[in-house]
Short mmCIF file of C-alpha atoms in Angstrom, two decimals:
data_model
loop_
_atom_site.label_atom_id
_atom_site.label_comp_id
_atom_site.label_asym_id
_atom_site.label_seq_id
_atom_site.Cartn_x
_atom_site.Cartn_y
_atom_site.Cartn_z
CA UNK J 1 15.87 -26.03 -12.38
CA UNK J 2 14.66 -26.83 -8.85
CA UNK J 3 12.28 -29.47 -10.25
CA UNK J 4 15.12 -31.06 -12.24
CA UNK J 5 17.30 -31.28 -9.12
CA UNK J 6 14.44 -32.88 -7.22
CA UNK J 7 13.77 -35.38 -10.04
CA UNK J 8 17.43 -36.46 -10.13
CA UNK J 9 17.29 -36.94 -6.37
CA UNK J 10 14.23 -39.15 -6.82
CA UNK J 11 16.04 -41.37 -9.30
CA UNK J 12 19.04 -41.77 -6.97
CA UNK J 13 17.02 -42.21 -3.78
CA UNK J 14 13.74 -43.85 -4.74
CA UNK J 15 11.10 -44.67 -2.15
CA UNK J 16 11.10 -47.99 -0.39
CA UNK J 17 8.19 -49.98 0.98
CA UNK J 18 8.20 -51.37 4.52
CA UNK J 19 4.95 -53.21 3.88
CA UNK J 20 1.70 -52.50 2.04
CA UNK J 21 0.43 -49.13 3.20
CA UNK J 22 3.69 -48.11 4.85
CA UNK J 23 5.54 -46.00 2.28
CA UNK J 24 8.97 -44.66 3.25
CA UNK J 25 10.54 -42.03 0.98
CA UNK J 26 14.17 -40.98 0.85
CA UNK J 27 13.90 -37.49 -0.67
CA UNK J 28 13.08 -34.53 1.59
CA UNK J 29 10.99 -31.56 0.50
CA UNK J 30 10.80 -28.80 1.61
CA UNK J 31 14.56 -29.00 1.92
CA UNK J 32 14.50 -27.19 5.27
CA UNK J 33 12.61 -28.49 8.32
CA UNK J 34 9.10 -27.13 8.89
CA UNK J 35 8.70 -25.74 12.42
CA UNK J 36 5.11 -26.18 13.60
CA UNK J 37 3.26 -23.26 15.20
CA UNK J 38 0.59 -25.48 16.81
CA UNK J 39 -1.97 -22.69 16.65
CA UNK J 40 -4.89 -24.89 15.71
CA UNK J 41 -5.04 -23.27 12.28
CA UNK J 42 -4.12 -25.21 9.15
CA UNK J 43 -0.40 -24.75 8.44
CA UNK J 44 1.12 -24.98 4.97
CA UNK J 45 3.89 -27.50 4.49
CA UNK J 46 4.29 -26.99 0.74
CA UNK J 47 2.26 -26.04 -2.30
CA UNK J 48 4.30 -28.39 -4.49
CA UNK J 49 4.99 -31.74 -2.87
CA UNK J 50 5.57 -34.81 -5.05
CA UNK J 51 4.28 -38.20 -3.98
CA UNK J 52 7.75 -39.63 -3.58
CA UNK J 53 8.94 -37.12 -0.95
CA UNK J 54 8.79 -36.62 2.78
CA UNK J 55 8.56 -33.47 4.91
CA UNK J 56 10.60 -33.02 8.10
CA UNK J 57 8.44 -31.49 10.89
CA UNK J 58 9.80 -30.07 14.14
CA UNK J 59 8.17 -28.77 17.34
CA UNK J 60 5.59 -31.57 17.42
CA UNK J 61 3.63 -31.14 20.67
CA UNK J 62 2.84 -34.04 23.00
CA UNK J 63 -0.65 -35.08 24.09
CA UNK J 64 -2.51 -33.53 21.17
CA UNK J 65 -3.62 -34.75 17.77
CA UNK J 66 -2.60 -33.69 14.27
CA UNK J 67 -4.44 -33.79 10.96
CA UNK J 68 -2.17 -34.37 7.94
CA UNK J 69 -3.46 -33.49 4.47
CA UNK J 70 -2.15 -34.12 0.94
CA UNK J 71 -4.35 -33.23 -2.03
CA UNK J 72 -3.72 -32.79 -5.73
CA UNK J 73 -6.56 -31.03 -7.57
CA UNK J 74 -9.06 -32.51 -5.13
CA UNK J 75 -7.55 -36.01 -5.20
CA UNK J 76 -6.55 -37.32 -1.76
CA UNK J 77 -3.12 -38.96 -1.53
CA UNK J 78 -1.66 -41.52 0.89
CA UNK J 79 0.31 -40.45 3.98
CA UNK J 80 2.75 -42.31 6.24
CA UNK J 81 3.95 -40.66 9.47
CA UNK J 82 7.22 -41.91 10.95
CA UNK J 83 9.88 -40.99 13.43
CA UNK J 84 13.13 -39.46 12.16
CA UNK J 85 14.46 -43.03 12.10
CA UNK J 86 11.50 -44.04 9.87
CA UNK J 87 9.69 -46.00 12.57
CA UNK J 88 6.07 -46.03 11.38
CA UNK J 89 3.63 -44.18 13.65
CA UNK J 90 0.52 -44.15 11.44
CA UNK J 91 -0.53 -44.37 7.81
CA UNK J 92 -3.69 -43.86 5.75
CA UNK J 93 -5.48 -41.83 3.13
CA UNK J 94 -5.57 -38.01 3.48
CA UNK J 95 -6.76 -36.45 5.73
CA UNK J 96 -4.96 -38.57 8.29
CA UNK J 97 -5.53 -37.89 12.01
CA UNK J 98 -2.83 -39.03 14.42
CA UNK J 99 -3.13 -38.71 18.22
CA UNK J 100 -0.38 -38.38 20.86
CA UNK J 101 2.72 -38.55 18.69
CA UNK J 102 5.59 -39.61 20.99
CA UNK J 103 8.29 -37.64 19.14
CA UNK J 104 9.03 -33.90 18.87
CA UNK J 105 10.39 -34.36 15.33
CA UNK J 106 8.81 -36.55 12.66
CA UNK J 107 8.77 -37.32 8.95
CA UNK J 108 5.60 -37.22 6.85
CA UNK J 109 5.87 -39.35 3.67
CA UNK J 110 3.56 -38.92 0.67
CA UNK J 111 2.55 -41.48 -1.97
CA UNK J 112 -0.21 -41.95 -4.53
CA UNK J 113 -1.82 -44.87 -2.69
CA UNK J 114 -1.11 -47.69 -0.26
CA UNK J 115 1.02 -49.46 -2.89
CA UNK J 116 3.43 -46.48 -2.70
CA UNK J 117 2.79 -45.20 -6.22
CA UNK J 118 4.65 -42.02 -7.16
CA UNK J 119 4.03 -39.00 -9.39
CA UNK J 120 5.90 -35.77 -10.09
CA UNK J 121 2.87 -33.45 -10.10
CA UNK J 122 2.47 -30.86 -7.39
CA UNK J 123 0.24 -31.57 -4.41
CA UNK J 124 -0.74 -29.25 -1.55
CA UNK J 125 0.33 -30.48 1.87
CA UNK J 126 -0.87 -29.20 5.25
CA UNK J 127 -0.78 -30.03 8.93
CA UNK J 128 -3.17 -28.90 11.65
CA UNK J 129 -2.85 -29.29 15.41
CA UNK J 130 -6.07 -30.53 17.06
CA UNK J 131 -6.43 -28.51 20.27
CA UNK J 132 -8.91 -28.83 23.10
CA UNK J 133 -10.05 -25.27 22.32
CA UNK J 134 -9.78 -24.81 18.57
CA UNK J 135 -9.57 -21.35 16.93
CA UNK J 136 -12.24 -20.01 14.57
CA UNK J 137 -11.48 -20.13 10.85
CA UNK J 138 -12.41 -18.33 7.61
CA UNK J 139 -12.02 -14.84 9.08
CA UNK J 140 -13.45 -12.20 6.74
CA UNK J 141 -14.13 -8.45 6.89
CA UNK J 142 -16.76 -6.73 4.75
CA UNK J 143 -16.26 -2.97 4.83
CA UNK J 144 -19.60 -1.19 5.27
CA UNK J 145 -18.46 2.44 5.36
CA UNK J 146 -15.47 4.61 6.17
CA UNK J 147 -16.10 3.92 9.87
CA UNK J 148 -17.57 0.40 10.06
CA UNK J 149 -17.03 -3.20 8.93
CA UNK J 150 -18.83 -6.51 9.34
CA UNK J 151 -16.47 -9.15 10.77
CA UNK J 152 -17.35 -12.83 10.33
CA UNK J 153 -15.76 -16.22 11.01
CA UNK J 154 -16.56 -19.93 11.15
CA UNK J 155 -16.90 -21.44 14.60
CA UNK J 156 -15.17 -24.68 15.57
CA UNK J 157 -17.38 -27.52 16.72
CA UNK J 158 -19.15 -27.01 20.08
CA UNK J 159 -17.96 -23.41 20.45
CA UNK J 160 -20.11 -20.28 20.16
CA UNK J 161 -18.38 -17.76 22.44
CA UNK J 162 -15.44 -15.67 21.26
CA UNK J 163 -13.20 -12.72 22.01
CA UNK J 164 -12.71 -10.22 19.18
CA UNK J 165 -9.84 -7.74 18.85
CA UNK J 166 -9.95 -4.93 16.27
CA UNK J 167 -6.41 -3.82 15.43
CA UNK J 168 -5.51 -0.46 13.87
CA UNK J 169 -2.39 -1.26 11.83
CA UNK J 170 -1.34 2.41 11.81
CA UNK J 171 -0.31 1.89 15.43
CA UNK J 172 3.32 0.84 15.75
CA UNK J 173 3.70 -2.94 16.21
CA UNK J 174 0.08 -3.55 17.28
CA UNK J 175 -0.52 -6.72 19.28
CA UNK J 176 -4.01 -8.14 19.88
CA UNK J 177 -3.13 -8.99 23.50
CA UNK J 178 -2.52 -5.28 24.20
CA UNK J 179 -6.11 -4.42 23.19
CA UNK J 180 -9.22 -5.00 25.30
CA UNK J 181 -11.17 -7.97 23.91
CA UNK J 182 -14.78 -7.66 22.80
CA UNK J 183 -16.92 -10.63 24.00
CA UNK J 184 -19.13 -11.96 21.21
CA UNK J 185 -21.67 -14.77 21.06
CA UNK J 186 -22.09 -16.05 17.52
CA UNK J 187 -19.96 -15.75 14.41
CA UNK J 188 -20.17 -12.07 13.47
CA UNK J 189 -19.48 -8.65 14.90
CA UNK J 190 -20.02 -5.15 13.46
CA UNK J 191 -17.00 -2.98 14.21
CA UNK J 192 -17.87 0.73 14.45
CA UNK J 193 -16.02 3.97 15.16
CA UNK J 194 -13.22 2.96 12.79
CA UNK J 195 -10.95 5.64 11.35
CA UNK J 196 -11.43 6.47 7.67
CA UNK J 197 -8.57 5.68 5.31
CA UNK J 198 -6.92 3.25 7.72
CA UNK J 199 -5.52 -0.28 7.49
CA UNK J 200 -7.03 -2.78 9.94
CA UNK J 201 -6.97 -6.43 10.94
CA UNK J 202 -9.14 -8.23 13.40
CA UNK J 203 -8.34 -11.22 15.59
CA UNK J 204 -10.65 -13.80 17.17
CA UNK J 205 -10.17 -16.59 19.67
CA UNK J 206 -12.56 -19.16 21.06
CA UNK J 207 -13.73 -19.05 24.68
CA UNK J 208 -14.20 -22.64 25.81
CA UNK J 209 -15.43 -24.03 29.11
CA UNK J 210 -12.09 -24.04 30.92
CA UNK J 211 -9.77 -22.10 28.62
CA UNK J 212 -9.38 -19.70 25.72
CA UNK J 213 -7.94 -20.86 22.44
CA UNK J 214 -5.15 -19.36 20.35
CA UNK J 215 -5.75 -16.19 18.36
CA UNK J 216 -6.48 -16.36 14.65
CA UNK J 217 -5.85 -13.19 12.64
CA UNK J 218 -7.77 -11.98 9.59
CA UNK J 219 -6.38 -10.65 6.31
CA UNK J 220 -5.92 -6.89 6.16
CA UNK J 221 -8.86 -4.65 5.32
CA UNK J 222 -8.92 -0.95 4.53
CA UNK J 223 -11.58 1.60 5.42
CA UNK J 224 -12.28 4.04 2.56
CA UNK J 225 -11.33 7.68 2.89
CA UNK J 226 -13.85 10.41 3.54
CA UNK J 227 -14.27 12.94 0.74
CA UNK J 228 -11.89 15.91 0.65
CA UNK J 229 -12.76 19.49 -0.34
CA UNK J 230 -9.14 20.65 -0.78
CA UNK J 231 -5.67 19.16 -1.26
CA UNK J 232 -2.16 20.43 -0.62
CA UNK J 233 0.09 17.37 -0.95
CA UNK J 234 3.89 17.69 -1.01
CA UNK J 235 4.61 13.90 -0.71
CA UNK J 236 7.31 14.63 1.87
CA UNK J 237 5.93 12.26 4.51
CA UNK J 238 6.22 9.19 2.33
CA UNK J 239 9.02 7.42 0.52
CA UNK J 240 8.31 4.85 -2.15
CA UNK J 241 4.71 4.36 -0.95
CA UNK J 242 2.08 6.99 -1.70
CA UNK J 243 0.41 9.00 1.08
CA UNK J 244 -2.75 7.72 2.73
CA UNK J 245 -5.84 7.89 0.46
CA UNK J 246 -3.77 8.30 -2.74
CA UNK J 247 -3.75 5.41 -5.19
CA UNK J 248 -1.72 4.25 -8.20
CA UNK J 249 -3.50 2.44 -11.02
CA UNK J 250 -1.28 0.11 -13.08
CA UNK J 251 -3.16 -1.82 -15.74
CA UNK J 252 -3.12 -2.98 -19.32
CA UNK J 253 -1.33 -5.55 -21.46
CA UNK J 254 1.24 -2.97 -22.52
CA UNK J 255 2.78 -2.64 -19.04
CA UNK J 256 6.27 -3.96 -18.40
CA UNK J 257 7.27 -5.52 -15.09
CA UNK J 258 8.96 -2.49 -13.50
CA UNK J 259 6.49 0.20 -14.61
CA UNK J 260 5.52 2.06 -11.44
CA UNK J 261 4.17 5.12 -9.68
CA UNK J 262 6.01 5.77 -6.41
CA UNK J 263 6.99 8.57 -4.07
CA UNK J 264 10.70 8.89 -4.66
CA UNK J 265 13.71 11.13 -4.19
CA UNK J 266 13.62 13.92 -6.75
CA UNK J 267 16.10 16.75 -7.21
CA UNK J 268 15.48 19.44 -8.15
CA UNK J 269 11.82 19.80 -7.21
CA UNK J 270 9.63 22.67 -6.06
CA UNK J 271 9.58 21.75 -2.37
CA UNK J 272 11.46 19.28 -0.21
CA UNK J 273 13.23 16.32 -1.76
CA UNK J 274 10.40 13.88 -2.60
CA UNK J 275 7.99 13.80 -5.54
CA UNK J 276 5.82 11.24 -7.30
CA UNK J 277 7.82 9.38 -9.94
CA UNK J 278 6.12 7.93 -13.03
CA UNK J 279 8.38 5.26 -14.52
CA UNK J 280 7.15 3.63 -17.74
CA UNK J 281 10.03 1.13 -18.13
CA UNK J 282 9.47 0.99 -21.88
CA UNK J 283 5.74 0.21 -21.57
CA UNK J 284 3.38 0.58 -24.51
CA UNK J 285 1.28 3.40 -23.05
CA UNK J 286 -1.26 3.19 -25.88
CA UNK J 287 -2.29 -0.12 -24.34
CA UNK J 288 -1.63 0.54 -20.66
CA UNK J 289 -2.41 2.98 -17.86
CA UNK J 290 -0.19 4.53 -15.21
CA UNK J 291 -2.50 6.87 -13.26
CA UNK J 292 -1.90 8.77 -10.02
CA UNK J 293 -5.32 9.05 -8.33
CA UNK J 294 -6.22 11.68 -5.73
CA UNK J 295 -8.31 10.99 -2.63
CA UNK J 296 -12.08 11.30 -3.23
CA UNK J 297 -13.24 14.87 -3.80
CA UNK J 298 -16.76 16.15 -3.13
CA UNK J 299 -16.56 19.33 -5.22
CA UNK J 300 -15.14 18.49 -8.66
CA UNK J 301 -18.13 20.10 -10.38
CA UNK J 302 -17.64 23.41 -8.57
CA UNK J 303 -15.38 26.37 -9.35
CA UNK J 304 -12.10 24.60 -8.55
CA UNK J 305 -8.78 23.88 -10.20
CA UNK J 306 -5.90 21.41 -9.93
CA UNK J 307 -2.43 22.90 -9.66
CA UNK J 308 0.77 20.85 -9.59
CA UNK J 309 4.44 20.94 -10.49
CA UNK J 310 5.93 18.56 -13.05
CA UNK J 311 9.04 17.87 -15.09
CA UNK J 312 10.00 15.19 -17.60
CA UNK J 313 10.05 14.24 -21.27
CA UNK J 314 6.58 12.65 -21.56
CA UNK J 315 3.11 14.18 -21.50
CA UNK J 316 0.56 13.95 -18.69
CA UNK J 317 -3.20 13.75 -19.08
CA UNK J 318 -5.36 15.21 -16.31
CA UNK J 319 -8.89 13.84 -16.04
CA UNK J 320 -11.53 12.37 -13.77
CA UNK J 321 -12.29 8.82 -12.60
CA UNK J 322 -15.42 7.19 -11.26
CA UNK J 323 -13.42 5.19 -8.66
CA UNK J 324 -9.85 4.48 -7.58
CA UNK J 325 -9.91 0.77 -8.43
CA UNK J 326 -8.39 -1.14 -11.34
CA UNK J 327 -11.65 -1.03 -13.32
CA UNK J 328 -12.05 2.76 -12.93
CA UNK J 329 -13.08 4.71 -16.05
CA UNK J 330 -10.66 7.57 -16.82
CA UNK J 331 -12.08 10.58 -18.68
CA UNK J 332 -9.32 12.92 -19.93
CA UNK J 333 -9.79 16.67 -19.57
CA UNK J 334 -6.48 18.32 -20.50
CA UNK J 335 -2.97 17.31 -21.60
CA UNK J 336 0.11 18.83 -20.01
CA UNK J 337 3.53 18.75 -21.69
CA UNK J 338 6.24 19.22 -19.06
CA UNK J 339 9.84 20.20 -19.80
CA UNK J 340 13.03 19.16 -18.05
CA UNK J 341 12.60 22.14 -15.68
CA UNK J 342 10.20 21.72 -12.74
CA UNK J 343 7.30 24.14 -13.29
CA UNK J 344 3.71 24.63 -12.18
CA UNK J 345 0.71 23.71 -14.33
CA UNK J 346 -2.96 24.48 -13.76
CA UNK J 347 -6.09 22.66 -14.96
CA UNK J 348 -9.40 24.51 -14.60
CA UNK J 349 -12.39 22.35 -13.58
CA UNK J 350 -14.94 25.19 -13.46
CA UNK J 351 -16.67 23.89 -16.61
CA UNK J 352 -16.68 20.23 -15.58
CA UNK J 353 -20.09 18.56 -15.73
CA UNK J 354 -20.23 15.01 -14.40
CA UNK J 355 -20.44 12.81 -11.32
CA UNK J 356 -16.86 11.51 -10.99
CA UNK J 357 -15.29 11.92 -7.54
CA UNK J 358 -11.59 11.31 -8.27
CA UNK J 359 -8.99 13.18 -10.30
CA UNK J 360 -6.24 11.30 -12.08
CA UNK J 361 -2.89 12.30 -13.60
CA UNK J 362 -2.08 9.79 -16.34
CA UNK J 363 1.28 9.26 -18.03
CA UNK J 364 1.16 9.33 -21.83
CA UNK J 365 3.78 9.43 -24.55
CA UNK J 366 6.29 6.92 -25.85
CA UNK J 367 6.78 4.93 -22.65
CA UNK J 368 10.48 5.77 -22.44
CA UNK J 369 12.78 4.85 -19.58
CA UNK J 370 13.07 8.49 -18.44
CA UNK J 371 11.02 9.21 -15.30
CA UNK J 372 8.44 11.99 -15.05
CA UNK J 373 8.02 13.74 -11.69
CA UNK J 374 4.91 15.34 -10.18
CA UNK J 375 4.96 17.33 -6.93
CA UNK J 376 2.97 19.81 -4.83
CA UNK J 377 -0.52 18.81 -5.93
CA UNK J 378 -3.09 21.42 -4.88
CA UNK J 379 -6.88 21.29 -5.26
CA UNK J 380 -8.23 24.77 -4.62
CA UNK J 381 -10.91 27.27 -5.58
CA UNK J 382 -10.21 29.28 -8.70
CA UNK J 383 -8.80 32.58 -7.44
CA UNK J 384 -10.82 35.79 -7.60
CA UNK J 385 -7.82 37.46 -9.23
CA UNK J 386 -5.37 35.94 -11.77
CA UNK J 387 -2.16 34.15 -10.86
CA UNK J 388 1.21 35.81 -11.14
CA UNK J 389 4.62 34.24 -11.63
CA UNK J 390 7.30 34.53 -8.98
CA UNK J 391 8.97 37.93 -8.86
CA UNK J 392 12.58 38.68 -9.70
CA UNK J 393 14.42 40.12 -6.68
CA UNK J 394 17.77 41.90 -6.67
CA UNK J 395 19.53 43.01 -3.49
CA UNK J 396 20.58 46.64 -4.04
CA UNK J 397 22.26 47.46 -0.72
CA UNK J 398 22.71 46.41 2.88
CA UNK J 399 19.03 47.02 3.68
CA UNK J 400 17.27 47.20 0.31
CA UNK J 401 16.07 45.05 -2.58
CA UNK J 402 14.23 45.71 -5.84
CA UNK J 403 11.28 43.52 -6.87
CA UNK J 404 10.31 43.23 -10.55
CA UNK J 405 7.30 41.25 -11.78
CA UNK J 406 5.00 40.67 -14.74
CA UNK J 407 2.10 43.07 -15.29
CA UNK J 408 -1.35 41.44 -15.04
CA UNK J 409 -3.95 43.58 -16.87
CA UNK J 410 -6.83 42.44 -14.61
CA UNK J 411 -4.95 43.36 -11.44
CA UNK J 412 -5.60 46.73 -9.79
CA UNK J 413 -2.50 46.40 -7.58
CA UNK J 414 -0.07 43.85 -6.12
CA UNK J 415 0.65 42.57 -2.60
CA UNK J 416 4.31 41.85 -1.82
CA UNK J 417 5.25 39.79 1.25
CA UNK J 418 8.77 39.41 2.61
CA UNK J 419 10.27 37.61 5.60
CA UNK J 420 13.54 36.03 6.70
CA UNK J 421 14.21 32.71 4.99
CA UNK J 422 13.16 30.64 8.01
CA UNK J 423 9.57 31.81 7.40
CA UNK J 424 7.80 29.81 4.69
CA UNK J 425 4.27 31.23 4.96
CA UNK J 426 3.75 34.50 3.04
CA UNK J 427 0.82 35.37 5.30
CA UNK J 428 3.32 35.60 8.19
CA UNK J 429 5.56 38.09 6.40
CA UNK J 430 5.48 41.89 6.15
CA UNK J 431 2.92 42.69 3.42
CA UNK J 432 2.93 45.88 1.38
CA UNK J 433 0.58 46.86 -1.45
CA UNK J 434 1.86 48.66 -4.54
CA UNK J 435 1.12 49.59 -8.13
CA UNK J 436 4.78 50.34 -8.85
CA UNK J 437 6.80 47.92 -10.95
CA UNK J 438 9.64 47.59 -10.09
CA UNK J 439 9.19 48.19 -6.36
CA UNK J 440 11.93 48.85 -3.82
CA UNK J 441 11.93 47.75 -0.16
CA UNK J 442 14.28 49.68 2.14
CA UNK J 443 13.70 48.14 5.60
CA UNK J 444 15.80 44.95 5.43
CA UNK J 445 18.65 43.80 7.69
CA UNK J 446 22.25 43.59 6.34
CA UNK J 447 23.67 40.22 5.24
CA UNK J 448 20.33 38.46 5.70
CA UNK J 449 18.51 36.05 3.40
CA UNK J 450 14.86 36.82 2.73
CA UNK J 451 11.92 35.10 1.00
CA UNK J 452 9.73 37.28 -1.25
CA UNK J 453 6.23 36.48 -2.55
CA UNK J 454 3.77 38.37 -4.72
CA UNK J 455 0.03 38.13 -5.52
CA UNK J 456 -2.45 40.10 -7.55
CA UNK J 457 -5.22 42.20 -6.05
CA UNK J 458 -8.36 42.99 -8.07
CA UNK J 459 -10.39 44.59 -5.26
CA UNK J 460 -10.59 44.94 -1.52
CA UNK J 461 -11.42 41.22 -1.00
CA UNK J 462 -10.47 39.85 -4.41
CA UNK J 463 -6.90 38.54 -4.37
CA UNK J 464 -4.97 35.87 -6.21
CA UNK J 465 -2.83 33.11 -4.71
CA UNK J 466 0.67 33.84 -3.51
CA UNK J 467 3.43 33.03 -5.97
CA UNK J 468 6.29 30.69 -5.22
CA UNK J 469 8.98 32.24 -3.04
CA UNK J 470 12.01 34.03 -4.49
CA UNK J 471 15.12 34.24 -2.28
CA UNK J 472 17.66 37.07 -2.07
CA UNK J 473 20.42 38.06 0.40
CA UNK J 474 21.18 41.64 1.31
CA UNK J 475 24.71 43.00 1.13
CA UNK J 476 27.08 43.17 4.10
#
């Protein structure tokens, strides 16, 4: 539609010719003025200019030169630079260099050639300020390890001294000028002592004989995470984006546009208010992948397990991956079928034999529009004593409650922890050991809400993991 509007405008306001080689157009594109930054770097005017249009440039600086460029698939086009009143300043084939433009606002007209030929195919148009101390270009970072990266750039002519700034983007509103510069001779620098799993940029400026040039900033780069030996992720510190070192793999022809894996509001869930949401958006999951990928783990082939909570109407595959990139190979290990009630599931990795270093949770099923939620992902050693479900607790008086729980044949006894509801760590509660089921506690305060936990005990040092908390309030 935009192209049609532009074409109609061309028909109504066709270009005129002042003389051969001076081509004046009457149709403006981009439709809004382009405000120059004058940084010395190449600035985009448009990625789709037609050679019957002009661009309106503002903030043109005095006493410097500009290079104007118009190319279509490698073919150089013709450029005419004028004042706003279409007084010709310069004209010629791209790239066109113009010195000391006497106006702060100009028009740049584009044509096929000096006879003012026109065409409605897209051309790329740029402008670059020519400074006395030009910035370096082609900034690139090659990550070497979780703590180092090789930074490179292309030097402008007659310049070989630079100042380098390494910017940790996890800092709030980082500015290169607030960081001590690193003097460098040459066009590379190895940055060390970087933080693993962190987003960075670097900035470079030229140091000329009498001045320093403007700063040029690199694309973002990311240092890989160090390997983990345990996980206990509740996803409460992130909303929409996943926590640091976690990845989402979206791939395959069967994906629809809104299929996603995000940290999102989820109620009810097992802890807090945020969980990972798998949303298939009607995708064909037999020809697509939606995989939540853990940080790298160094002990997948040891006696460990993955434990997590989930709810939803589609199945989840748990498996391993050889990387966390789009071309990672996913090897399924076990399928989990959640229900519409948030519950914990456990996948045992004690028999895993392989060299993969990532664990993935992959959405399977019919690709419906109903989300599936995953929360409280834990990577932990298999317990020395079996798990036990949360106990049932009934307040029986002003200072007493009765705890009932499932019998675990392998357990010799059970540890029960209780504490006021503001305490969330069972190891900080009052712990009693018992073989009685049910078991009564008689030392509680009236009209007080308590958390209760239970775990199995198979020997003096052999215990299971604490169950989820159960809450009860004593009578008045």
